[in-house]
Coordinates of C-alpha atoms in Angstrom, one line a residue:
Y1158 CA -68.9 -24.3 -81.6
C1159 CA -68.3 -25.1 -77.9
L1160 CA -64.7 -24.2 -78.2
W1161 CA -65.6 -20.9 -79.9
A1162 CA -68.1 -20.1 -77.1
L1163 CA -65.7 -20.8 -74.3
T1164 CA -63.0 -18.7 -76.0
R1165 CA -65.3 -15.8 -76.6
S1166 CA -66.5 -15.5 -73.0
R1167 CA -63.0 -15.9 -71.4
A1168 CA -61.2 -12.6 -70.5
N1169 CA -57.7 -12.3 -69.3
W1170 CA -56.7 -10.5 -66.0
R1171 CA -55.8 -7.3 -67.8
Q1172 CA -59.2 -7.1 -69.4
R1173 CA -61.0 -7.9 -66.1
W1174 CA -59.0 -5.2 -64.2
G1175 CA -59.6 -2.7 -67.0
R1176 CA -63.4 -3.2 -66.8
A1177 CA -63.3 -2.9 -63.0
L1178 CA -61.3 0.3 -63.0
T1179 CA -63.6 1.9 -65.6
G1180 CA -66.8 0.9 -63.8
G1181 CA -68.9 3.2 -61.7
W1182 CA -68.2 1.5 -58.4
A1183 CA -64.5 1.9 -58.8
R1184 CA -64.9 5.7 -59.0
W1185 CA -66.9 5.7 -55.9
L1186 CA -64.3 3.6 -54.1
A1187 CA -61.5 6.0 -55.2
L1188 CA -63.5 9.0 -54.0
S1189 CA -64.2 7.2 -50.7
V1190 CA -60.6 6.5 -50.1
L1191 CA -59.6 10.1 -50.9
A1192 CA -62.3 11.4 -48.5
L1193 CA -60.9 9.1 -45.8
T1194 CA -57.4 10.4 -46.3
L1195 CA -58.6 14.0 -45.8
I1196 CA -60.2 13.3 -42.4
P1197 CA -58.3 15.3 -39.7
V1198 CA -56.7 13.2 -37.1
R1199 CA -54.4 14.1 -34.1
Q1200 CA -50.8 13.7 -34.8
S1201 CA -49.0 11.3 -32.4
V1202 CA -45.6 9.9 -31.8
L1203 CA -44.1 7.2 -29.5
A1204 CA -40.9 7.8 -27.5
P1205 CA -39.1 6.0 -24.7
A1206 CA -39.9 7.5 -21.2
E1207 CA -39.1 7.1 -17.6
V1208 CA -40.7 8.0 -14.3
V1209 CA -38.5 10.6 -12.5
A1210 CA -38.7 13.2 -9.7
L1211 CA -39.4 16.6 -11.2
E1212 CA -37.7 18.5 -8.4
A1213 CA -34.9 16.2 -7.4
L1214 CA -31.8 17.7 -5.7
A1215 CA -28.4 16.7 -7.1
I1216 CA -26.1 15.7 -4.3
A1217 CA -22.4 16.2 -5.4
A1218 CA -19.1 15.7 -3.8
P1219 CA -18.1 18.9 -1.8
M1220 CA -14.4 18.3 -2.4
D1221 CA -11.9 15.9 -3.9
G1222 CA -11.7 12.6 -2.0
V1223 CA -12.6 8.9 -1.7
I1224 CA -16.0 7.6 -0.8
Q1225 CA -15.7 5.9 2.6
A1226 CA -19.3 5.0 3.4
I1227 CA -22.8 5.5 2.1
P1228 CA -25.3 4.8 5.0
A1229 CA -28.3 5.7 2.9
P1230 CA -29.6 2.6 1.0
P1231 CA -30.3 2.9 -2.7
N1232 CA -33.7 4.4 -3.4
G1233 CA -34.3 4.3 0.4
S1234 CA -36.0 7.0 2.4
V1235 CA -34.0 9.5 4.4
A1236 CA -34.9 12.2 6.8
A1237 CA -33.6 15.8 6.9
G1238 CA -30.1 15.7 8.5
D1239 CA -29.4 12.0 7.9
I1240 CA -26.0 11.1 6.6
L1241 CA -26.0 10.4 2.8
F1242 CA -22.4 9.6 2.3
A1243 CA -19.0 10.3 3.9
L1244 CA -15.6 10.9 2.4
D1245 CA -12.4 9.4 3.8
D1246 CA -11.1 12.0 6.3
T1247 CA -7.9 10.3 7.5
T1248 CA -5.6 12.9 5.9
L1249 CA -7.8 15.7 7.1
R1250 CA -7.8 14.5 10.7
N1251 CA -4.1 14.2 10.7
R1252 CA -3.6 17.6 9.3
H1253 CA -6.1 19.0 11.8
E1254 CA -4.1 17.4 14.7
V1255 CA -0.9 18.8 13.4
A1256 CA -2.4 22.2 13.0
L1257 CA -3.7 22.2 16.6
R1258 CA -0.3 21.4 17.9
Q1259 CA 1.2 24.2 15.8
L1260 CA -1.4 26.6 17.1
A1261 CA -0.6 25.7 20.7
T1262 CA 3.1 26.2 20.0
A1263 CA 2.5 29.6 18.4
R1264 CA 0.3 30.7 21.3
A1265 CA 3.1 29.7 23.8
D1266 CA 5.7 31.6 21.8
A1267 CA 3.4 34.7 21.7
L1268 CA 2.8 34.4 25.5
T1269 CA 6.5 34.2 26.2
A1270 CA 7.1 37.3 24.0
E1271 CA 4.4 39.2 25.8
Q1272 CA 6.0 38.5 29.2
K1273 CA 9.5 39.5 27.9
A1274 CA 8.2 42.6 26.1
F1275 CA 8.0 44.6 29.4
G1276 CA 11.8 44.8 29.7
D1277 CA 13.1 43.6 26.3
E1278 CA 12.7 45.8 23.3
R1279 CA 13.6 43.0 21.0
S1280 CA 10.8 40.8 22.3
K1281 CA 8.4 43.7 21.9
A1282 CA 9.3 43.9 18.2
E1283 CA 8.8 40.2 17.7
L1284 CA 5.4 40.2 19.5
A1285 CA 3.5 41.5 16.4
V1286 CA 5.0 38.7 14.2
L1287 CA 4.2 36.0 16.8
R1288 CA 0.6 37.3 17.1
G1289 CA 0.2 37.1 13.3
R1290 CA 1.5 33.6 13.4
V1291 CA -1.1 32.7 16.0
E1292 CA -3.9 34.1 13.8
E1293 CA -2.5 32.2 10.8
R1294 CA -2.5 28.9 12.7
A1295 CA -6.0 29.6 14.0
A1296 CA -7.3 30.2 10.5
E1297 CA -5.7 27.0 9.3
V1298 CA -7.4 25.0 12.1
A1299 CA -10.8 26.6 11.3
Y1300 CA -10.4 25.7 7.6
L1301 CA -9.5 22.1 8.4
E1302 CA -12.5 21.9 10.8
E1303 CA -14.8 23.1 8.1
L1304 CA -13.4 20.5 5.7
L1305 CA -14.0 17.8 8.3
V1306 CA -17.6 18.9 8.5
R1307 CA -18.0 18.9 4.7
A1308 CA -16.5 15.4 4.4
T1309 CA -19.8 14.1 5.8
V1310 CA -22.7 15.0 3.5
R1311 CA -26.2 15.2 5.1
A1312 CA -29.6 15.3 3.6
P1313 CA -30.9 18.9 3.3
R1314 CA -34.5 17.6 3.3
A1315 CA -36.5 14.4 3.5
G1316 CA -36.7 12.2 0.4
A1317 CA -35.4 9.2 -1.4
A1318 CA -31.7 8.7 -2.1
V1319 CA -31.6 7.7 -5.8
Y1320 CA -28.3 6.1 -7.0
T1321 CA -27.1 2.8 -8.4
D1322 CA -25.4 0.6 -5.8
V1323 CA -23.3 1.0 -2.7
N1324 CA -20.5 -1.2 -4.1
D1325 CA -20.2 1.0 -7.1
W1326 CA -19.1 4.0 -5.0
I1327 CA -17.2 2.6 -1.9
G1328 CA -13.5 3.3 -2.4
R1329 CA -14.1 5.3 -5.6
P1330 CA -12.2 8.6 -5.9
V1331 CA -14.4 11.6 -6.7
S1332 CA -13.7 15.2 -7.7
T1333 CA -15.4 18.4 -6.5
G1334 CA -18.8 18.8 -8.0
E1335 CA -19.2 15.2 -9.2
R1336 CA -22.8 14.0 -8.7
I1337 CA -23.1 11.0 -6.4
M1338 CA -26.8 10.7 -6.0
Q1339 CA -30.2 12.5 -6.3
L1340 CA -32.5 13.3 -3.4
A1341 CA -36.0 12.9 -4.8
D1342 CA -39.5 13.3 -3.5
P1343 CA -41.5 10.2 -4.5
E1344 CA -44.7 12.2 -4.3
D1345 CA -43.4 14.6 -7.0
A1346 CA -43.1 12.0 -9.7
G1347 CA -43.2 13.1 -13.4
I1348 CA -42.3 11.7 -16.8
L1349 CA -38.9 12.2 -18.6
I1350 CA -39.3 11.6 -22.4
W1351 CA -36.5 11.2 -25.0
L1352 CA -38.1 12.1 -28.3
P1353 CA -35.9 11.1 -31.3
V1354 CA -35.2 13.8 -33.7
A1355 CA -36.3 11.6 -36.6
D1356 CA -39.8 11.2 -35.0
A1357 CA -40.3 14.8 -33.8
I1358 CA -43.6 16.5 -34.4
A1359 CA -44.8 20.0 -33.4
L1360 CA -45.5 19.9 -29.7
E1361 CA -46.6 22.8 -27.4
V1362 CA -46.6 23.1 -23.7
G1363 CA -49.8 21.5 -22.4
A1364 CA -49.9 18.7 -25.0
E1365 CA -51.5 15.5 -23.9
V1366 CA -49.2 12.6 -22.9
R1367 CA -50.0 9.0 -22.1
L1368 CA -47.4 6.8 -20.5
F1369 CA -47.5 3.0 -21.0
L1370 CA -45.3 1.5 -18.3
K1371 CA -43.6 -1.9 -19.0
T1372 CA -45.0 -3.1 -15.7
A1373 CA -48.6 -2.2 -16.6
P1374 CA -48.9 -1.7 -20.4
L1375 CA -52.7 -2.0 -20.3
S1376 CA -53.2 0.8 -17.8
P1377 CA -51.7 4.0 -19.2
L1378 CA -51.0 7.0 -17.1
A1379 CA -52.2 10.4 -18.3
G1380 CA -49.8 13.3 -18.3
E1381 CA -49.4 16.9 -19.5
L1382 CA -46.3 18.3 -21.2
F1383 CA -44.8 21.3 -19.4
Q1384 CA -41.2 21.5 -20.6
T1385 CA -39.6 21.0 -24.1
S1386 CA -36.1 21.5 -25.3
Y1387 CA -34.9 23.4 -28.4
Q1388 CA -31.5 21.6 -28.7
A1389 CA -31.2 17.8 -29.2
T1390 CA -28.8 15.8 -27.0
L1391 CA -27.8 12.1 -26.9
S1392 CA -30.3 9.9 -25.0
P1393 CA -29.0 7.1 -22.7
E1394 CA -29.4 4.8 -25.8
G1395 CA -27.1 7.1 -27.8
V1396 CA -29.8 8.5 -30.1
A1397 CA -30.1 12.2 -30.9
S1398 CA -33.3 13.2 -29.0
Y1399 CA -35.2 16.1 -27.5
R1400 CA -35.5 16.0 -23.7
L1401 CA -39.1 16.5 -22.7
R1402 CA -40.7 16.5 -19.3
A1403 CA -44.4 16.0 -18.3
R1404 CA -46.5 16.1 -15.2
L1405 CA -48.8 13.3 -14.2
A1406 CA -52.4 14.4 -14.6
G1407 CA -55.0 13.5 -12.0
T1408 CA -54.8 12.7 -8.3
N1409 CA -55.8 9.1 -8.4
P1410 CA -53.9 7.4 -5.5
A1411 CA -53.7 4.1 -7.5
D1412 CA -52.0 5.9 -10.4
R1413 CA -49.6 7.7 -8.1
A1414 CA -48.7 4.4 -6.5
R1415 CA -48.0 2.8 -9.9
A1416 CA -45.8 5.7 -11.0
R1417 CA -42.7 4.6 -9.0
L1418 CA -39.5 6.3 -9.6
G1419 CA -37.2 4.6 -12.0
L1420 CA -39.9 2.7 -14.0
Q1421 CA -39.6 2.8 -17.7
G1422 CA -42.0 2.6 -20.6
T1423 CA -43.2 4.2 -23.8
A1424 CA -44.9 7.6 -23.9
K1425 CA -47.4 8.6 -26.6
L1426 CA -47.4 12.3 -27.3
Y1427 CA -50.3 14.0 -29.1
G1428 CA -49.9 17.1 -31.3
E1429 CA -52.2 19.2 -33.5
R1430 CA -54.7 17.7 -36.0
A1431 CA -53.7 17.1 -39.6
P1432 CA -55.1 15.1 -42.5
L1433 CA -54.8 11.3 -42.3
L1434 CA -52.8 11.3 -45.5
Y1435 CA -50.2 13.6 -44.0
Q1436 CA -49.9 11.3 -40.9
I1437 CA -49.4 8.3 -43.2
L1438 CA -46.9 9.9 -45.5
R1439 CA -45.0 12.0 -43.0
R1440 CA -42.2 9.6 -42.5
P1441 CA -41.8 8.6 -46.1
L1442 CA -41.8 12.2 -47.2
A1443 CA -39.1 13.1 -44.7
V1444 CA -37.0 10.2 -45.9
L1445 CA -37.5 11.2 -49.5
R1446 CA -36.5 14.8 -48.7
R1447 CA -33.3 13.7 -47.0
W1448 CA -32.5 11.4 -49.9
S1449 CA -33.4 13.8 -52.7
G1450 CA -32.2 17.0 -51.1
W1451 CA -35.3 19.0 -51.8

């Protein structure tokens, strides 16, 4: 009798789960979970970011040459008119010296022809040619003087010279238009965001941005998106990404001081509201579509 009673009251796991799923509380639980998945939440995405100057000037090589000196220290402050870098001008100075001597010779020949032109018809005929040669030498001297001035690049305005290291550039040959450094305003700091294509969501200008710097992850900086890109490019990490830019919101001096140029972190971008279920299944659905070809 005892064995029969114990066997009669025992139920296997399948029977217990079956009774639980058919009970009234299970229906209420399923309805509650469904209701929770329909709650609208703000879409968000994380992306690597960096503090940059929004209105930085690109300082490029004005001509082909070799970097001779960079007086401006990396990320150091410079005033308007200070020397940023100088190209090796040894060849230019030698050419300028030769051109000056050739100009002096041409002027002497022209002067001699002018003196002889009063009584010598042949000298009078050569005078126009000699005067043209003087103008040609003078133009060459002016051109070389302009190149000598351009070999020394000065700051067009005050700011910070942003580049890697002096030793990376000294003695390095550069070509015309090659960027050497950036002249940035530390007070005009913003956020540069590389949003991977696989994580992209619908974002509009004015979307909220929060920047979590690696140096201060517990004190995020608020920002506002003001520029988006329609074409994806490779990020510094080699990932196809959209290049976004945001302004720092607020005028708190402490936040401005923490947003130092060059600091990196993670940006959280907020989009439109969507059901929680969509936010949870967005990535799996995207992977499923790529895999199935729907």
